[in-house]
CSV table of C-alpha atoms in Angstrom, one decimal:
chain,number,residue,atom,x,y,z
S,875,MET,CA,-16.3,10.6,-19.3
S,876,SER,CA,-17.0,11.0,-16.0
S,877,LYS,CA,-18.6,7.5,-15.1
S,878,THR,CA,-15.7,5.8,-16.8
S,879,LEU,CA,-13.3,7.8,-15.1
S,880,GLU,CA,-15.4,6.8,-11.7
S,881,THR,CA,-15.6,3.5,-12.4
S,882,LEU,CA,-11.5,3.6,-12.4
S,883,ILE,CA,-11.1,5.6,-9.4
S,884,LYS,CA,-13.3,3.0,-7.3
S,885,ARG,CA,-11.5,0.1,-9.2
S,886,ALA,CA,-8.2,2.2,-8.6
S,887,GLN,CA,-9.3,2.5,-4.9
S,888,LYS,CA,-9.7,-1.2,-4.3
S,889,ASP,CA,-6.3,-2.2,-5.6
S,890,VAL,CA,-4.8,0.8,-2.8
S,891,ASP,CA,-7.1,-0.9,0.2
S,892,ALA,CA,-5.8,-4.8,-1.4
S,893,LEU,CA,-2.0,-3.7,-1.2
S,894,ALA,CA,-2.7,-2.1,2.1
S,895,ILE,CA,-3.7,-4.9,3.4
S,896,GLU,CA,-1.3,-7.1,1.6
S,897,MET,CA,1.6,-4.5,3.1
S,898,ARG,CA,0.0,-5.0,7.0
S,899,ARG,CA,0.6,-9.2,6.3
S,900,ALA,CA,3.7,-8.8,5.4
S,901,LEU,CA,4.7,-6.5,8.3
S,902,GLU,CA,2.6,-9.0,10.0
S,903,THR,CA,5.3,-11.3,9.2
S,904,ARG,CA,7.8,-9.6,9.5
S,905,ASN,CA,7.2,-8.8,13.3
S,906,GLU,CA,6.4,-13.0,13.9
S,907,ILE,CA,9.8,-14.0,12.3
S,908,LEU,CA,11.5,-11.2,14.3
S,909,ALA,CA,9.6,-12.5,17.6
S,910,GLU,CA,10.3,-16.3,16.7
S,911,MET,CA,14.2,-14.9,16.2
S,912,ALA,CA,13.8,-13.5,19.9
S,913,SER,CA,12.7,-16.4,21.0
S,914,CYS,CA,15.5,-18.5,20.1
S,915,GLU,CA,17.6,-16.1,21.4
S,916,ALA,CA,16.3,-16.2,24.4
S,917,SER,CA,16.3,-20.2,24.6
S,918,ILE,CA,19.7,-20.6,24.2
S,919,GLU,CA,20.5,-18.4,27.6
S,920,ALA,CA,18.4,-20.1,28.8
S,921,GLU,CA,19.7,-23.3,27.9
S,922,ALA,CA,23.7,-21.9,28.4
S,923,SER,CA,22.2,-20.7,31.6
S,924,MET,CA,21.3,-24.0,33.1
S,925,PHE,CA,24.3,-26.0,30.9
S,926,ASP,CA,26.6,-27.5,34.3
S,927,GLY,CA,29.6,-28.7,32.4
S,928,SER,CA,29.3,-31.9,32.4
S,929,PRO,CA,29.8,-34.4,29.4
S,930,MET,CA,26.6,-35.8,28.8
S,931,ALA,CA,25.1,-31.7,29.3
S,932,GLY,CA,27.5,-30.9,26.7
S,933,LEU,CA,26.3,-32.9,24.4
S,934,GLY,CA,22.8,-32.3,24.4
S,935,PHE,CA,24.0,-28.6,24.6
S,936,ALA,CA,26.1,-29.0,21.4
S,937,ALA,CA,23.1,-30.5,19.6
S,938,PHE,CA,21.2,-28.2,20.7
S,939,LEU,CA,23.2,-24.9,19.6
S,940,ASP,CA,23.6,-26.9,16.1
S,941,ARG,CA,19.7,-27.5,16.1
S,942,GLN,CA,19.3,-23.4,17.0
S,943,LYS,CA,22.3,-22.5,14.5
S,944,LEU,CA,19.7,-23.9,11.3
S,945,ARG,CA,17.5,-22.4,13.1
S,946,LYS,CA,18.9,-19.3,12.9
S,947,VAL,CA,19.8,-19.3,9.5
S,948,ASN,CA,16.0,-20.4,8.3
S,949,LEU,CA,14.5,-17.6,10.1
S,950,ASP,CA,17.3,-15.0,8.6
S,951,GLU,CA,16.3,-16.5,4.7
S,952,ALA,CA,12.8,-16.0,5.8
S,953,LEU,CA,13.1,-12.6,7.0
S,954,LYS,CA,14.7,-11.6,3.8
S,955,LEU,CA,12.1,-12.8,1.9
S,956,ALA,CA,9.4,-11.2,4.5
S,957,ASP,CA,11.5,-7.6,3.8
S,958,GLN,CA,11.2,-8.3,0.1
S,959,ALA,CA,7.4,-9.2,0.5
S,960,HIS,CA,7.1,-5.9,2.3
S,961,LEU,CA,9.3,-3.7,-0.3
S,962,ASP,CA,7.2,-5.3,-3.1
S,963,CYS,CA,3.9,-3.9,-1.4
S,964,GLN,CA,5.0,-0.7,-0.7
S,965,LYS,CA,6.4,-0.1,-4.5
S,966,ALA,CA,3.0,-1.4,-5.7
S,967,ILE,CA,0.8,0.6,-3.7
S,968,ASN,CA,2.8,3.5,-4.5
S,969,ARG,CA,2.0,2.8,-7.9
S,970,ALA,CA,-1.9,2.3,-7.4
S,971,PHE,CA,-2.2,5.5,-5.0
S,972,ALA,CA,-0.3,7.7,-8.1
S,973,GLU,CA,-3.0,6.2,-10.6
S,974,LEU,CA,-5.4,6.5,-8.4
S,975,LYS,CA,-4.2,10.4,-8.0
S,976,ARG,CA,-4.1,11.3,-11.6
S,977,LEU,CA,-7.3,10.0,-12.2
S,978,GLU,CA,-8.9,11.9,-9.3
S,979,GLN,CA,-7.2,14.6,-11.1
S,980,LEU,CA,-8.1,13.6,-15.0
S,981,LEU,CA,-11.4,13.7,-13.3
S,982,GLU,CA,-11.2,16.8,-11.3
S,983,GLN,CA,-10.4,18.4,-15.0
S,984,HIS,CA,-13.5,17.0,-17.2
S,985,LYS,CA,-15.4,17.8,-14.1
S,986,LEU,CA,-14.1,21.5,-14.4
S,987,ARG,CA,-14.4,21.8,-18.4
S,988,GLU,CA,-18.2,20.5,-18.4
S,989,ARG,CA,-18.3,23.9,-15.8
S,990,GLN,CA,-16.8,26.2,-17.7
S,991,GLU,CA,-19.2,25.3,-21.3
S,992,ILE,CA,-21.9,25.0,-19.3
S,993,GLN,CA,-21.2,28.6,-17.7
S,994,LYS,CA,-20.3,29.6,-21.6
S,995,ARG,CA,-23.1,28.8,-22.5
S,996,GLU,CA,-24.9,30.9,-19.9
S,997,GLN,CA,-23.1,33.8,-20.5
S,998,ALA,CA,-23.9,33.2,-24.2
S,999,ALA,CA,-27.7,32.9,-24.3
S,1000,PHE,CA,-27.6,36.1,-21.6
S,1001,ASP,CA,-25.6,37.3,-23.9
S,1002,GLU,CA,-28.0,36.6,-26.4
S,1003,ARG,CA,-31.1,38.3,-24.5
S,1004,SER,CA,-29.2,41.1,-23.0
S,1005,SER,CA,-28.9,42.7,-27.4
S,1006,GLN,CA,-32.0,41.8,-28.4
S,1007,MET,CA,-33.5,43.9,-25.3
S,1008,PHE,CA,-31.1,46.8,-25.6
S,1009,GLY,CA,-32.1,46.2,-29.8
S,1010,ARG,CA,-35.4,47.2,-28.7
């Protein structure tokens, strides 16, 4: 039984490790999206500072702002998906970690019972020898 539990524990540890990697990837993706959003804002500010007020520049700037608004909408949606992926990973890793701890506790209980059984047998053997020696 303990061998089976040890195998299950190794498998659960691998699951936790894999989920931790997945969660790290989700955080990296989220951070990349946030950096892209900051870049988008910075490019809008840079273009606005170069706008000279001429009608031609106004047309170009308006088209640029439209593209940036669309980009921002797309980034907002991607950020929501990345946040959801991170949340899903967090829930999965919590479940996997709880399962790992449950298995480790079961293994510890099993080992404790085995030690108690060994001690009972040793005590019974000792008691038997003591009673035989006392009987002589």
